[in-house]
Tab-separated table of C-alpha atoms and ligand atoms in Angstrom:
chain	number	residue	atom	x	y	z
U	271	UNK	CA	187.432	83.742	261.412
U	272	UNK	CA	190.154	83.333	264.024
U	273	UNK	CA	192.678	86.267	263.773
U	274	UNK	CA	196.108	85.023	262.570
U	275	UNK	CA	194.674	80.882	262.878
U	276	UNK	CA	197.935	78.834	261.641
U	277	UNK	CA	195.486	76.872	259.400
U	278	UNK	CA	193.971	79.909	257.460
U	279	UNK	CA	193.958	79.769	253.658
U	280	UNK	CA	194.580	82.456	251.033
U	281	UNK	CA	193.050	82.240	247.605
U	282	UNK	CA	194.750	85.237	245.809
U	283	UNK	CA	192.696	86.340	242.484
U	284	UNK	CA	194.983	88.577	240.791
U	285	UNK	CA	198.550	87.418	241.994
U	286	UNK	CA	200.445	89.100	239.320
U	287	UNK	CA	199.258	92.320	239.695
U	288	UNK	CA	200.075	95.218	241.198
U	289	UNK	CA	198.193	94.669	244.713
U	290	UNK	CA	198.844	90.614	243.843
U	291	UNK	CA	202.642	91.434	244.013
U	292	UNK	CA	202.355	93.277	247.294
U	293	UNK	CA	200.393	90.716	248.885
U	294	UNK	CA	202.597	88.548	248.552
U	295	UNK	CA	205.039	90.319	250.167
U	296	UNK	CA	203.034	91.133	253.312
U	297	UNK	CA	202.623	87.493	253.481
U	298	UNK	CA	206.313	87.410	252.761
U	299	UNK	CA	207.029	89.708	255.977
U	300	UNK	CA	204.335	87.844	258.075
U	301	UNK	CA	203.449	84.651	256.977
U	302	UNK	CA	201.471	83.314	260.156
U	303	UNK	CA	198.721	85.798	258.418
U	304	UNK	CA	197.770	82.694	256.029
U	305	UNK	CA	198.954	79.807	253.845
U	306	UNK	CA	198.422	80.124	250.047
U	307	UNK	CA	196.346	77.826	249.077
U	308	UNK	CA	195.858	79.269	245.646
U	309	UNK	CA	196.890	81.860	242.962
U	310	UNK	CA	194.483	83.091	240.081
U	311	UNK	CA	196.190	85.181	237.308
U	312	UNK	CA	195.440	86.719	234.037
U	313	UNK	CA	197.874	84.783	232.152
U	314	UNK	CA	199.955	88.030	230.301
U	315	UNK	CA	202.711	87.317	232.856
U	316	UNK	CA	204.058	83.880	232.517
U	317	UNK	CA	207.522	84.306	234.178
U	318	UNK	CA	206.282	86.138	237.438
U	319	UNK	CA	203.613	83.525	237.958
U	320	UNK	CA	206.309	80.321	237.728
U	321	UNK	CA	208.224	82.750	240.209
U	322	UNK	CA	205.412	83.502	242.434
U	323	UNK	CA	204.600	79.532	242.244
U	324	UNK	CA	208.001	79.447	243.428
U	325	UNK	CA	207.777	81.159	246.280
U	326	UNK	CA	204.328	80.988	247.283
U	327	UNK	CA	204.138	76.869	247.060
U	328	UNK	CA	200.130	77.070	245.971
U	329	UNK	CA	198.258	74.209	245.481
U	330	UNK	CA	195.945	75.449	242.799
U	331	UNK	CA	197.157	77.493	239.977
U	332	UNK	CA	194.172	79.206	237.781
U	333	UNK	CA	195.169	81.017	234.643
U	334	UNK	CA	191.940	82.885	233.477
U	335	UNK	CA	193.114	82.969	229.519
U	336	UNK	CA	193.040	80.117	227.501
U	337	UNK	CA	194.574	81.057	224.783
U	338	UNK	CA	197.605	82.282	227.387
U	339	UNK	CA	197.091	79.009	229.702
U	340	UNK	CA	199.709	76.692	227.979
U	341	UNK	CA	202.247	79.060	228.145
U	342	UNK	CA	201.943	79.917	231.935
U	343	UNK	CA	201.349	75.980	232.542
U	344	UNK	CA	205.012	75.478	230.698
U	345	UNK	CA	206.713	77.782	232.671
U	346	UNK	CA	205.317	76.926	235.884
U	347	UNK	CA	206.050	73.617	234.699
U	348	UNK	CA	210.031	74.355	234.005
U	349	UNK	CA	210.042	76.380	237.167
U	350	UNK	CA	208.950	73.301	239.451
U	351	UNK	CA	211.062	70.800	237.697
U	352	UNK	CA	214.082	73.233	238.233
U	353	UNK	CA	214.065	73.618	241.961
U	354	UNK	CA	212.429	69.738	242.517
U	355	UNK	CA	209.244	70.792	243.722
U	356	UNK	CA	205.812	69.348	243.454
U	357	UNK	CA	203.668	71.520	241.086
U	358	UNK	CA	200.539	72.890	241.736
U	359	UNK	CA	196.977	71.813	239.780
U	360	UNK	CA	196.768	74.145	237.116
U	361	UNK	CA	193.588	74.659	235.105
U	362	UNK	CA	192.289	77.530	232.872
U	363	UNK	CA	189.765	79.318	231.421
U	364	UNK	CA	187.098	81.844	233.934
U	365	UNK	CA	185.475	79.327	235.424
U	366	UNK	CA	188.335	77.812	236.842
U	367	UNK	CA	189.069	81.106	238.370
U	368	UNK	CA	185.569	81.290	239.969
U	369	UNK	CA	185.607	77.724	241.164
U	370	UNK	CA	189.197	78.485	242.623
U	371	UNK	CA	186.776	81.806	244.549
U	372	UNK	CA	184.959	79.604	245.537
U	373	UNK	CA	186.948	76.909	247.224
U	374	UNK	CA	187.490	78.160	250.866
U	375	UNK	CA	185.228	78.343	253.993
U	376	UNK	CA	184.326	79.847	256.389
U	377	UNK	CA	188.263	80.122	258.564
U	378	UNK	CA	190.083	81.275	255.157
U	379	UNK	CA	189.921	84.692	253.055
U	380	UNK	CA	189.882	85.220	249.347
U	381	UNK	CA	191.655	88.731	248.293
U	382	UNK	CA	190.054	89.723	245.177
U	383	UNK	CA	192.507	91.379	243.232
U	384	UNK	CA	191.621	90.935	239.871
U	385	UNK	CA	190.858	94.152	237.516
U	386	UNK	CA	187.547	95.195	236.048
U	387	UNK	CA	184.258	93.913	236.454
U	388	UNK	CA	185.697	90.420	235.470
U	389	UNK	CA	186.028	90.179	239.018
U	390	UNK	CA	181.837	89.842	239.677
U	391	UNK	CA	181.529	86.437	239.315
U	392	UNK	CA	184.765	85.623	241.523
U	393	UNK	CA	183.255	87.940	244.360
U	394	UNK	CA	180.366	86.005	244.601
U	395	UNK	CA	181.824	82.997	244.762
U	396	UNK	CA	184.066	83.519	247.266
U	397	UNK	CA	180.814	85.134	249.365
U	398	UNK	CA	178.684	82.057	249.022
U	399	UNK	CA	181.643	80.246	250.239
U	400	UNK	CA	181.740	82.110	253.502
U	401	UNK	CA	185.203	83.121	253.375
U	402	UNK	CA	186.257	86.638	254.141
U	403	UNK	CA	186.572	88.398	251.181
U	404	UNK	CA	189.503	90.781	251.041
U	405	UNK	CA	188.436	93.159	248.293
U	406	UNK	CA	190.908	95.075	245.966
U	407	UNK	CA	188.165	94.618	243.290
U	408	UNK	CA	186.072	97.684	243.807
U	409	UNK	CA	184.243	97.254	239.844
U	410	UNK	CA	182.236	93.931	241.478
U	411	UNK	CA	181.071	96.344	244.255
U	412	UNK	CA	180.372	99.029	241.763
U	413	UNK	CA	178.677	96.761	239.272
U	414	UNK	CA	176.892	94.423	241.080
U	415	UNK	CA	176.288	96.385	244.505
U	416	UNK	CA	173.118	94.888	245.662
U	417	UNK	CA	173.838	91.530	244.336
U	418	UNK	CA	177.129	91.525	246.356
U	419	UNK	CA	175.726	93.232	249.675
U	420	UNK	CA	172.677	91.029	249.528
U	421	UNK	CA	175.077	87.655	249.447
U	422	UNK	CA	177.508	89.037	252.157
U	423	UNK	CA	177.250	88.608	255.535
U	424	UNK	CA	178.234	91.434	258.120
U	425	UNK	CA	181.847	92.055	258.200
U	426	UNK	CA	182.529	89.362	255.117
U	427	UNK	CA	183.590	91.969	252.800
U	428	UNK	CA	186.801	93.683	254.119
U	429	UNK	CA	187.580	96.780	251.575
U	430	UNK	CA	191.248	96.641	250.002
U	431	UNK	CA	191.195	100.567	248.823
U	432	UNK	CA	192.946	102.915	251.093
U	433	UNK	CA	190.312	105.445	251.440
U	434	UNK	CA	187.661	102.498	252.123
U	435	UNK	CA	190.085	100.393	254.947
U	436	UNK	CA	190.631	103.903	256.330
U	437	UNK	CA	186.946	104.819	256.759
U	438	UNK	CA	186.504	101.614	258.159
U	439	UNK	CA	189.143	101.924	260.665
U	440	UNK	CA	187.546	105.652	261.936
U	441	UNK	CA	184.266	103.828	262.054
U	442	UNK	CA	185.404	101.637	264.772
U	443	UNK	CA	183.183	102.123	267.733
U	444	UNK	CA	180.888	104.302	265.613
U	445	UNK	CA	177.409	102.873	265.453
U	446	UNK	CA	175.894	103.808	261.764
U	447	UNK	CA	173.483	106.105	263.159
U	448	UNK	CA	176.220	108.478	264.476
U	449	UNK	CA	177.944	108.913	260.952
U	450	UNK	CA	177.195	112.093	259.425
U	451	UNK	CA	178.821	111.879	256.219
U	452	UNK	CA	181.894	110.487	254.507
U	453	UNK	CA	185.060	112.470	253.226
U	454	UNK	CA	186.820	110.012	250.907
U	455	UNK	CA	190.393	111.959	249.859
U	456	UNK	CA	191.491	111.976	246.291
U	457	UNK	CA	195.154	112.935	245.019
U	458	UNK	CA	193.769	114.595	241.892
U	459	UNK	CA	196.089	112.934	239.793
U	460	UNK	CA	198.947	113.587	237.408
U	461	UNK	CA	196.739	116.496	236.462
U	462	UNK	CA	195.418	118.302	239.149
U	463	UNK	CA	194.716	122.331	238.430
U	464	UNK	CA	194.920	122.059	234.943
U	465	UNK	CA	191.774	123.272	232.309
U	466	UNK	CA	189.805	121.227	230.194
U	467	UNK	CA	191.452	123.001	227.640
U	468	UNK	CA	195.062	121.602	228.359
U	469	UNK	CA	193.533	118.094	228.793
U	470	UNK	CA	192.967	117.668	225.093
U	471	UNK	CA	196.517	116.461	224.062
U	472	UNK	CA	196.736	114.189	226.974
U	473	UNK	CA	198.547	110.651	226.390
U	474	UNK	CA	198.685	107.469	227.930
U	475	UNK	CA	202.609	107.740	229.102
U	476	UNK	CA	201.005	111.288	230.975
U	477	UNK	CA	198.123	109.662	232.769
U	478	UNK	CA	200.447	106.892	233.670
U	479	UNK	CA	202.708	109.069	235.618
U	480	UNK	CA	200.754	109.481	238.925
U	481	UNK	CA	201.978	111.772	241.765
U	482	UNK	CA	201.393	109.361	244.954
U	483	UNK	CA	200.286	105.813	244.287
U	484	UNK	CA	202.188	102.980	242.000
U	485	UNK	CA	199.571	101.170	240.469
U	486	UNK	CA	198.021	98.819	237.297
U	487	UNK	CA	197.169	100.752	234.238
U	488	UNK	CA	193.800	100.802	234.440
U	489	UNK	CA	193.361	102.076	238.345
U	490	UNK	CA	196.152	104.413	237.078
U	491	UNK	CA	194.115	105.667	234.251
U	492	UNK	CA	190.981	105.999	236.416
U	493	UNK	CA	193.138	108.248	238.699
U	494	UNK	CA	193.558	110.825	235.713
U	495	UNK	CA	190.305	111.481	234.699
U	496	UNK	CA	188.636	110.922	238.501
U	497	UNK	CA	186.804	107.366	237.287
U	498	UNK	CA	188.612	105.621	240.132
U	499	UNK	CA	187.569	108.573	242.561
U	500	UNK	CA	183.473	108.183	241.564
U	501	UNK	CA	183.974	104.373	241.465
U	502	UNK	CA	185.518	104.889	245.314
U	503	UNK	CA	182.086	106.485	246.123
U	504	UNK	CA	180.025	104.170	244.696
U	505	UNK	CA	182.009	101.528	246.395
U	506	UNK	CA	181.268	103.550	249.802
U	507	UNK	CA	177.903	103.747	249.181
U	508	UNK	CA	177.648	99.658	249.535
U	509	UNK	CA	180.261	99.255	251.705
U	510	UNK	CA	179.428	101.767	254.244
U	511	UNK	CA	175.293	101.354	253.251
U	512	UNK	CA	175.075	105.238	253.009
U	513	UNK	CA	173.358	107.459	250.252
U	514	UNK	CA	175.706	109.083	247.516
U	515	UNK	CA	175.485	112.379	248.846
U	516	UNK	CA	176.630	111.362	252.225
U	517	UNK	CA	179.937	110.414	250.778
U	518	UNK	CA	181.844	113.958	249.917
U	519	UNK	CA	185.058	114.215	247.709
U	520	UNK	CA	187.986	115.906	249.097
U	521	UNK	CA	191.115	116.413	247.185
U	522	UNK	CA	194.780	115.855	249.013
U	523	UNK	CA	197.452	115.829	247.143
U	524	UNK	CA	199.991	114.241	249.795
U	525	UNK	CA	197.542	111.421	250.246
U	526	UNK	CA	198.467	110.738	253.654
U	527	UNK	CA	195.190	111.598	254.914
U	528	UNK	CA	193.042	108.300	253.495
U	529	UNK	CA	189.838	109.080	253.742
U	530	UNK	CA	187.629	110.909	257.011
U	531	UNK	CA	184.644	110.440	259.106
U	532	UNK	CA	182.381	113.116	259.883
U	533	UNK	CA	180.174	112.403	263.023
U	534	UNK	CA	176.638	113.772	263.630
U	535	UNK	CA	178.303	115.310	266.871
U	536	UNK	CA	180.972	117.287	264.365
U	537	UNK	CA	183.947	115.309	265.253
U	538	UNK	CA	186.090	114.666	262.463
U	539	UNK	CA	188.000	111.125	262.402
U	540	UNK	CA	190.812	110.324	259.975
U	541	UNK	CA	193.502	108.014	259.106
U	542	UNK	CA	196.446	108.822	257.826
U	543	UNK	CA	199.476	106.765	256.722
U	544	UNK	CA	201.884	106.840	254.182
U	545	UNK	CA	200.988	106.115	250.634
U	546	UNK	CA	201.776	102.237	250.432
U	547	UNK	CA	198.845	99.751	249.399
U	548	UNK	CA	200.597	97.190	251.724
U	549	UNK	CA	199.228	98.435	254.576
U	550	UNK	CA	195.481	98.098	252.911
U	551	UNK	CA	196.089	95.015	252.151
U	552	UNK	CA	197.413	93.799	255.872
U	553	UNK	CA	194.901	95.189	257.433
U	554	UNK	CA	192.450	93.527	255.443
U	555	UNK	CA	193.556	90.357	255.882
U	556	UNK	CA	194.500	90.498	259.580
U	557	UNK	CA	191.414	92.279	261.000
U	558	UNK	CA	191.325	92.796	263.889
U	559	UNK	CA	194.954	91.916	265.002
U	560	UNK	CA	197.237	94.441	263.525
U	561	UNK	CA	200.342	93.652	262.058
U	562	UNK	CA	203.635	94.940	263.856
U	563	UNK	CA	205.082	97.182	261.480
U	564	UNK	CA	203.182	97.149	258.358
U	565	UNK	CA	203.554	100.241	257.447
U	566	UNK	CA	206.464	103.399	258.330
U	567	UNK	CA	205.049	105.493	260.590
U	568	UNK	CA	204.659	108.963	259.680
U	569	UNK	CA	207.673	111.248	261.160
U	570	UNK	CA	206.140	114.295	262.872
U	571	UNK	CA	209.646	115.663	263.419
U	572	UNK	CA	210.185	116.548	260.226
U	573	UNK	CA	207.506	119.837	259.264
U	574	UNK	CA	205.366	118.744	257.098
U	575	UNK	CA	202.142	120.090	255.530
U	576	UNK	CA	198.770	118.687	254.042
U	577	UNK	CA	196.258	120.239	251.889
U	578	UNK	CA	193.033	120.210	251.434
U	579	UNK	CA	190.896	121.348	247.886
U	580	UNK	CA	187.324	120.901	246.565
U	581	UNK	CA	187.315	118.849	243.566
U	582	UNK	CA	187.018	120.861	239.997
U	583	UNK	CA	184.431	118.902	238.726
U	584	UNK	CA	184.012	120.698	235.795
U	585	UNK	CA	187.605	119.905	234.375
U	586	UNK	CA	186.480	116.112	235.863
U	587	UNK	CA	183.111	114.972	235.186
U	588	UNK	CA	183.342	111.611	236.317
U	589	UNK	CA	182.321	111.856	239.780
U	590	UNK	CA	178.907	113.447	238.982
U	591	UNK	CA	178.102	110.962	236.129
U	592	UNK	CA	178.916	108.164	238.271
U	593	UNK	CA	176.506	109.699	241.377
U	594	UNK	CA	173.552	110.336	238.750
U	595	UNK	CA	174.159	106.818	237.792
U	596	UNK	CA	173.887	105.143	240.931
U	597	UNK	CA	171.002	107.451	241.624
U	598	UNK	CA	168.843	106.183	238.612
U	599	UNK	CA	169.707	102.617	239.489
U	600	UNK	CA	169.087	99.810	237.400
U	601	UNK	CA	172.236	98.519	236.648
U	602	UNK	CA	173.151	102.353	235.204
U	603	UNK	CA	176.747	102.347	237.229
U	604	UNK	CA	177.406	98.691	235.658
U	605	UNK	CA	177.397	100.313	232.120
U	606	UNK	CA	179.395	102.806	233.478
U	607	UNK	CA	182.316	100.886	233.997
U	608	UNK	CA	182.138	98.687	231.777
U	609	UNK	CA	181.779	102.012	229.270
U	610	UNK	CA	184.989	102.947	230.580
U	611	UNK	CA	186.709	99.632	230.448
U	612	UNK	CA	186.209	99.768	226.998
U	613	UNK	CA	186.872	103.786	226.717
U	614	UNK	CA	189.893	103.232	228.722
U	615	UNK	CA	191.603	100.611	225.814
U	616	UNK	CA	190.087	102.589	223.440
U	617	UNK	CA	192.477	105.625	224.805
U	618	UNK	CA	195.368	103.188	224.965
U	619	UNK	CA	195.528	101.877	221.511
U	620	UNK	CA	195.084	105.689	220.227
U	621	UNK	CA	191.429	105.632	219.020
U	622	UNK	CA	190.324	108.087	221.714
U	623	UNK	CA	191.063	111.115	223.706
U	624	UNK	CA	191.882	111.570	226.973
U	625	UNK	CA	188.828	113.743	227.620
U	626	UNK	CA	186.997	110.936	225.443
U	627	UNK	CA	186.816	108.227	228.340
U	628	UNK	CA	184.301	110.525	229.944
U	629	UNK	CA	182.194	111.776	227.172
U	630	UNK	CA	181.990	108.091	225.733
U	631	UNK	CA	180.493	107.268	229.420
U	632	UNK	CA	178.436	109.800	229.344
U	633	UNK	CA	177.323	109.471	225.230
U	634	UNK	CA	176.350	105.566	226.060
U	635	UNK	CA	174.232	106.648	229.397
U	636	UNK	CA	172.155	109.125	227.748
U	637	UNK	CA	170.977	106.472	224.810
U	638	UNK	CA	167.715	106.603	224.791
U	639	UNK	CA	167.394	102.252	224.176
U	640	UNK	CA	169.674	101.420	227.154
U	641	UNK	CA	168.565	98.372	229.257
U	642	UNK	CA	167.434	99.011	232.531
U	643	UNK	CA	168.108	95.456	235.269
U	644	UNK	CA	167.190	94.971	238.232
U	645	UNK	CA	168.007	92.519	241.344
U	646	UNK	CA	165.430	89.974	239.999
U	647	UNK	CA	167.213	90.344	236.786
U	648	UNK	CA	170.169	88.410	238.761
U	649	UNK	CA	173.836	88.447	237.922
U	650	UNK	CA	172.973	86.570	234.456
U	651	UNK	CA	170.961	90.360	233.894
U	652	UNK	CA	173.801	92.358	234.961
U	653	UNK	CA	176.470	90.599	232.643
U	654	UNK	CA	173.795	91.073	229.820
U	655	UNK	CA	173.660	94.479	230.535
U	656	UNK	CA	177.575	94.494	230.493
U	657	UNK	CA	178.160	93.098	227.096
U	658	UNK	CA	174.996	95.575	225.625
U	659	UNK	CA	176.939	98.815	227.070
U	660	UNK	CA	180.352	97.453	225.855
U	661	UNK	CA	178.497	96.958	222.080
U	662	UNK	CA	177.509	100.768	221.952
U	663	UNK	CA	180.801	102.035	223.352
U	664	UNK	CA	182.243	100.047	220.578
U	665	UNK	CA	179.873	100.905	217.645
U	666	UNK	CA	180.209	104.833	218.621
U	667	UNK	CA	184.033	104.590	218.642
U	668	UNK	CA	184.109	102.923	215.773
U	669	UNK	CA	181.499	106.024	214.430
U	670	UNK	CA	184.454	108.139	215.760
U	671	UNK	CA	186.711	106.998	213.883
U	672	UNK	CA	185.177	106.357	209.902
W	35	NDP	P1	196.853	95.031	237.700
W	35	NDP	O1	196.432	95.318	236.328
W	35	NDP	O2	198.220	95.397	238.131
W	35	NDP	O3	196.656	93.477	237.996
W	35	NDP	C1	195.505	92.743	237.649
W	35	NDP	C2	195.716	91.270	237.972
W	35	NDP	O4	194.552	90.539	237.594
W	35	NDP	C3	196.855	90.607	237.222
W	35	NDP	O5	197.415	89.607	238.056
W	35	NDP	C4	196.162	89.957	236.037
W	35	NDP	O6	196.887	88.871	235.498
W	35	NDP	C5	194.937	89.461	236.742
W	35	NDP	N1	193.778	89.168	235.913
W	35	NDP	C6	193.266	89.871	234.888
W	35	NDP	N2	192.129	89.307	234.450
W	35	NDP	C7	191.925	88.225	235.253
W	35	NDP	C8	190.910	87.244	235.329
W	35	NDP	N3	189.876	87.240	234.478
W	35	NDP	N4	191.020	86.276	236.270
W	35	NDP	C9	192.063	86.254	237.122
W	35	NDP	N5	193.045	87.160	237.110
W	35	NDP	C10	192.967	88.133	236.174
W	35	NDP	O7	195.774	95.710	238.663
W	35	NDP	P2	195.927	96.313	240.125
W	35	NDP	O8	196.620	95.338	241.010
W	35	NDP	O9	196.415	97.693	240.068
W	35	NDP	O10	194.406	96.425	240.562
W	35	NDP	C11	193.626	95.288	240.878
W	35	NDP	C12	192.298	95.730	241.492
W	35	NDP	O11	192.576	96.400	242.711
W	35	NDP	C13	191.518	96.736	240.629
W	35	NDP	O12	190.166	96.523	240.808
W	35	NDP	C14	191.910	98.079	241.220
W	35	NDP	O13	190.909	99.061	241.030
W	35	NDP	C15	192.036	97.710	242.692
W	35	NDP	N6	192.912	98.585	243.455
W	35	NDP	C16	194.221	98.711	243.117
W	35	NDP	C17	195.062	99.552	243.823
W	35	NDP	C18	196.512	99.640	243.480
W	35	NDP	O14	197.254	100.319	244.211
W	35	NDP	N7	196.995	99.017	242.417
W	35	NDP	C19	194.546	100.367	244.927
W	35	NDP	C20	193.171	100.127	245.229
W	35	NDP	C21	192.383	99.262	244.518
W	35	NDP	P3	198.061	89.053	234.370
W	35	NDP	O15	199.228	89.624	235.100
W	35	NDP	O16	198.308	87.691	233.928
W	35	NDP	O17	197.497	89.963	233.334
W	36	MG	MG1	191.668	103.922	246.382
C-alpha cells in the first residue's frame, strides 16, 4: 500500500465505538489518510451512526443486528433526507458486516474495531482481501491466532493497542533474532494495590472508572480484573511470533511508557506518549508516514515521574490463566474469552462477582469434557468451540444462582 495514496479506502468495523469515534476524528484532522468507503456498526446507537453517515459520506452502511437494523436504516434515512444527501447502501445482519470486511484490496485498509470475538470472521475477511488490516480487535487475534497469522501476509496486520503499535515502533530496525523479550506496560486499573479481600464488593460503576484510558465497557472491564492485560500477551505472542514467556508484564500506572523492547544486547527500547488511543490508531493507518501532530508531545519541562511495579498476580489471576491457556493450545484461549464475554455480562446484569469473571474462566477450563480444536478443525471448529464454552459458562452461572 502507498502511504497516504488519495485513492485509499477505509472500511471501519466498529464506527460507533469508542476507537470507531476516534477514528473518525483522526480522519477528521487528516483526511488525505483515506476515504470512507464504509461503516459497520452494532446497531445500539442509531443517532451517532445517521451522524457519523453525516459526516463520513460512506457508501456502504452495515448494521450487524437485525432486530436493531430498521431502526438505524430510519434514522440514517431521516438524516440524509435532512441535509439532501445521497444515502449510503445499507444492509444488515453479520454477514453483511463480513462481506463489507471483505470488500477492499490490496491499496485500502480495514480497521477492525468491533468488540469481542465477533470480530473473527470480519478479520479474516478483510485478510483474504489483501487489505491492511488495522486491528483494534485483539479477541480475533486471541481466538483464532493461527488461523489469522496463517492468512496474513507480512506486515498486513497493523496492531491498534497501544502497547502492541508501541512494540512495533521499538522493533523498527530490529531483526527478530535480536529481541530478547517483550515488556508490555499495564496501568493496573481502577484497582491497583488493593487485596483480594477488598475486591469482593466490587461493582460495575467501580471497574468502569479507570485511572488512564477512556474506553468501551468491556475493554474497560478487562482492565479491572487484568483480562485485557493477558489478552495483550496473547495478542503479542501472534503478533510479534514470540513464546508467552518472552512477553513480561510490567505495571505503570502513568501509562506513558506503552510497552518496551528488551534486546539480546540489553538495550532497552520504549515508546512513550501520552495516553490517547488516537495516536494508535494514526499510526496504524498511516504506516510508515507519520502524521504531523497526532498526538501532544510529552512536556519534559514540567518534572514528572514514572513508575514501574511487578504485577500482583495473586490479587489478578488472569494473566497466568490466559498463558497456561495458550500454552495447552487447542483452541483453550478461545474459550477463554469467550468465558469471559459471557462472565463479563454476567457481572453487569448482577448475577456475578467481580472476582467471579476469573474463577468462571478458570471453573470452565478445568472441565474435564472441554473440546480440544485444532487448525484443521478450521474457523467453523473454533466458533463451535465458542458457542460449547459460552453453554457451560452459562449452565454454571445459572448453578450459581438456584
Ligand atoms: P465499544 O464497545 O466502544 O465499541 C464497539 C463497536 O462495535 C460499536 O460501534 C458497536 O456498535 C460495534 N459492534 C458490536 N458488535 C458488532 C458486530 N457484530 N458487527 C459490527 N459492529 C459491531 O468498544 P471499543 O471501541 O472500546 O473497543 C473495540 C475493540 O478495540 C475491542 O476489541 C477492544 O479490546 C479494542 N481496543 C480498544 C481500546 C480503547 O481504547 N477503547 C484500546 C485498545 C484496543 P454499537 O455502537 O451499535 O453497539
Ligand atoms: Mg491496550
Amino acid at each position: 500500500m502507498t502511504p497516504r495514496s488519495p485513492g485509499r479506502r477505509l472500511v471501519l468495523l466498529g464506527a460507533t465505538g469508542s476507537i470507531g469515534t476516534q477514528t473518525l476524528e483522526v480522519l477528521q484532522r487528516h483526511p488525505d489518510v483515506a476515504r470512507v468507503h464504509g461503516l459497520a456498526v452494532g446497531g445500539g446507537r442509531p443517532e451517532l451512526a445517521a451522524a457519523q453517515v453525516l459526516e463520513s459520506r460512506p457508501e456502504r452502511l452495515a448494521i450487524s443486528d437485525p432486530a436493531r437494523a430498521e431502526t438505524v436504516e430510519r434514522a440514517v434515512l431521516a438524516a440524509c433526507a435532512g441535509a439532501g444527501v445521497r444515502a449510503p447502501r445499507i444492509e444488515a445482519g453479520p454477514a453483511a458486516v463480513v462481506d463489507l470486511a471483505g470488500a477492499l484490496g490490496a491499496e485500502d485498509v480495514v480497521l477492525n474495531a468491533i468488540t469481542g470475538s465477533v470480530g473473527l470472521l470480519p478479520t479474516l475477511a478483510a485478510l483474504s482481501s489483501g487489505a491492511r488490516l488495522a486491528l483494534a480487535n485483539k479477541e480475533s487475534l486471541v481466538v483464532g491466532g493461527e488461523l489469522v497469522t496463517a492468512a496474513a501476509a507480512e506486515g498486513q496486520i497493523l496492531p491498534v493497542d497501544s502497547e502492541h503499535t508501541a512494540i512495533a515502533q521499538a522493533l523498527a530496525g530490529v531483526r527478530h533474532d535480536q529481541i530478547d523479550h517483550l515488556e508490555v506496560t499495564a496501568s493496573g486499573g481502577p484497582f491497583r494495590g488493593r487485596t483480594r479481600e477488598q475486591l469482593r464488593a466490587v461493582t460495575p460503576e467501580q471497574a468502569l472508572a479507570h485511572p488512564t484510558w477512556s474506553m468501551g465497557r468491556v475493554i474497560t472491564t478487562n482492565s479491572a480484573t487484568l483480562v485485557n492485560k493477558a489478552l495483550e500477551v496473547i495478542e503479542a505472542c501472534y503478533q510479534f511470533a514470540l513464546p508467552e514467556e518472552r512477553v513480561r508484564v510490567v505495571v505503570h500506572p502513568q501509562s506513558i511508557v506503552h510497552s518496551m523492547v528488551t534486546l539480546v544486547d540489553g538495550s532497552t527500547i520504549a515508546q512513550a506518549s501520552p495516553p490517547d488511543m488516537r495516536h494508535a490508531i494514526g499510526w496504524a493507518l498511516a504506516h510508515p508516514e507519520k502524521l504531523p501532530g497526532l498526538a501532544t508531545p510529552l512536556d519534559f519541562s514540567a518534572a514528572q515521574t514514572w513508575t514501574f511495579e511487578p504485577v500482583d498476580e495473586e490479587t489478578f489471576p488472569a494473566i497466568a490463566l490466559a498463558r497456561a491457556a495458550h500454552r495447552e493450545g487447542g483452541g483453550a484461549m478461545a474459550v477463554y474469552n469467550a468465558v469471559n464475554e459471557e462472565a463479563v455480562d454476567a457481572f453487569f446484569d448482577g448475577s456475578l462477582s467481580f472476582l467471579g469473571i476469573t474463577a468462571l474462566i478458570e471453573e470452565v477450563l478445568a472441565l474435564p469434557d472441554r473440546p480440544r480444536v485444532g487448525r484443521a478443525d478450521g474457523v467453523e471448529g473454533l466458533l463451535a468451540l465458542e458457542t460449547w464454552a459460552r453453554d457451560a459458562a452459562r449452565t454454571l452461572l445459572a448453578a450459581r444462582e438456584s
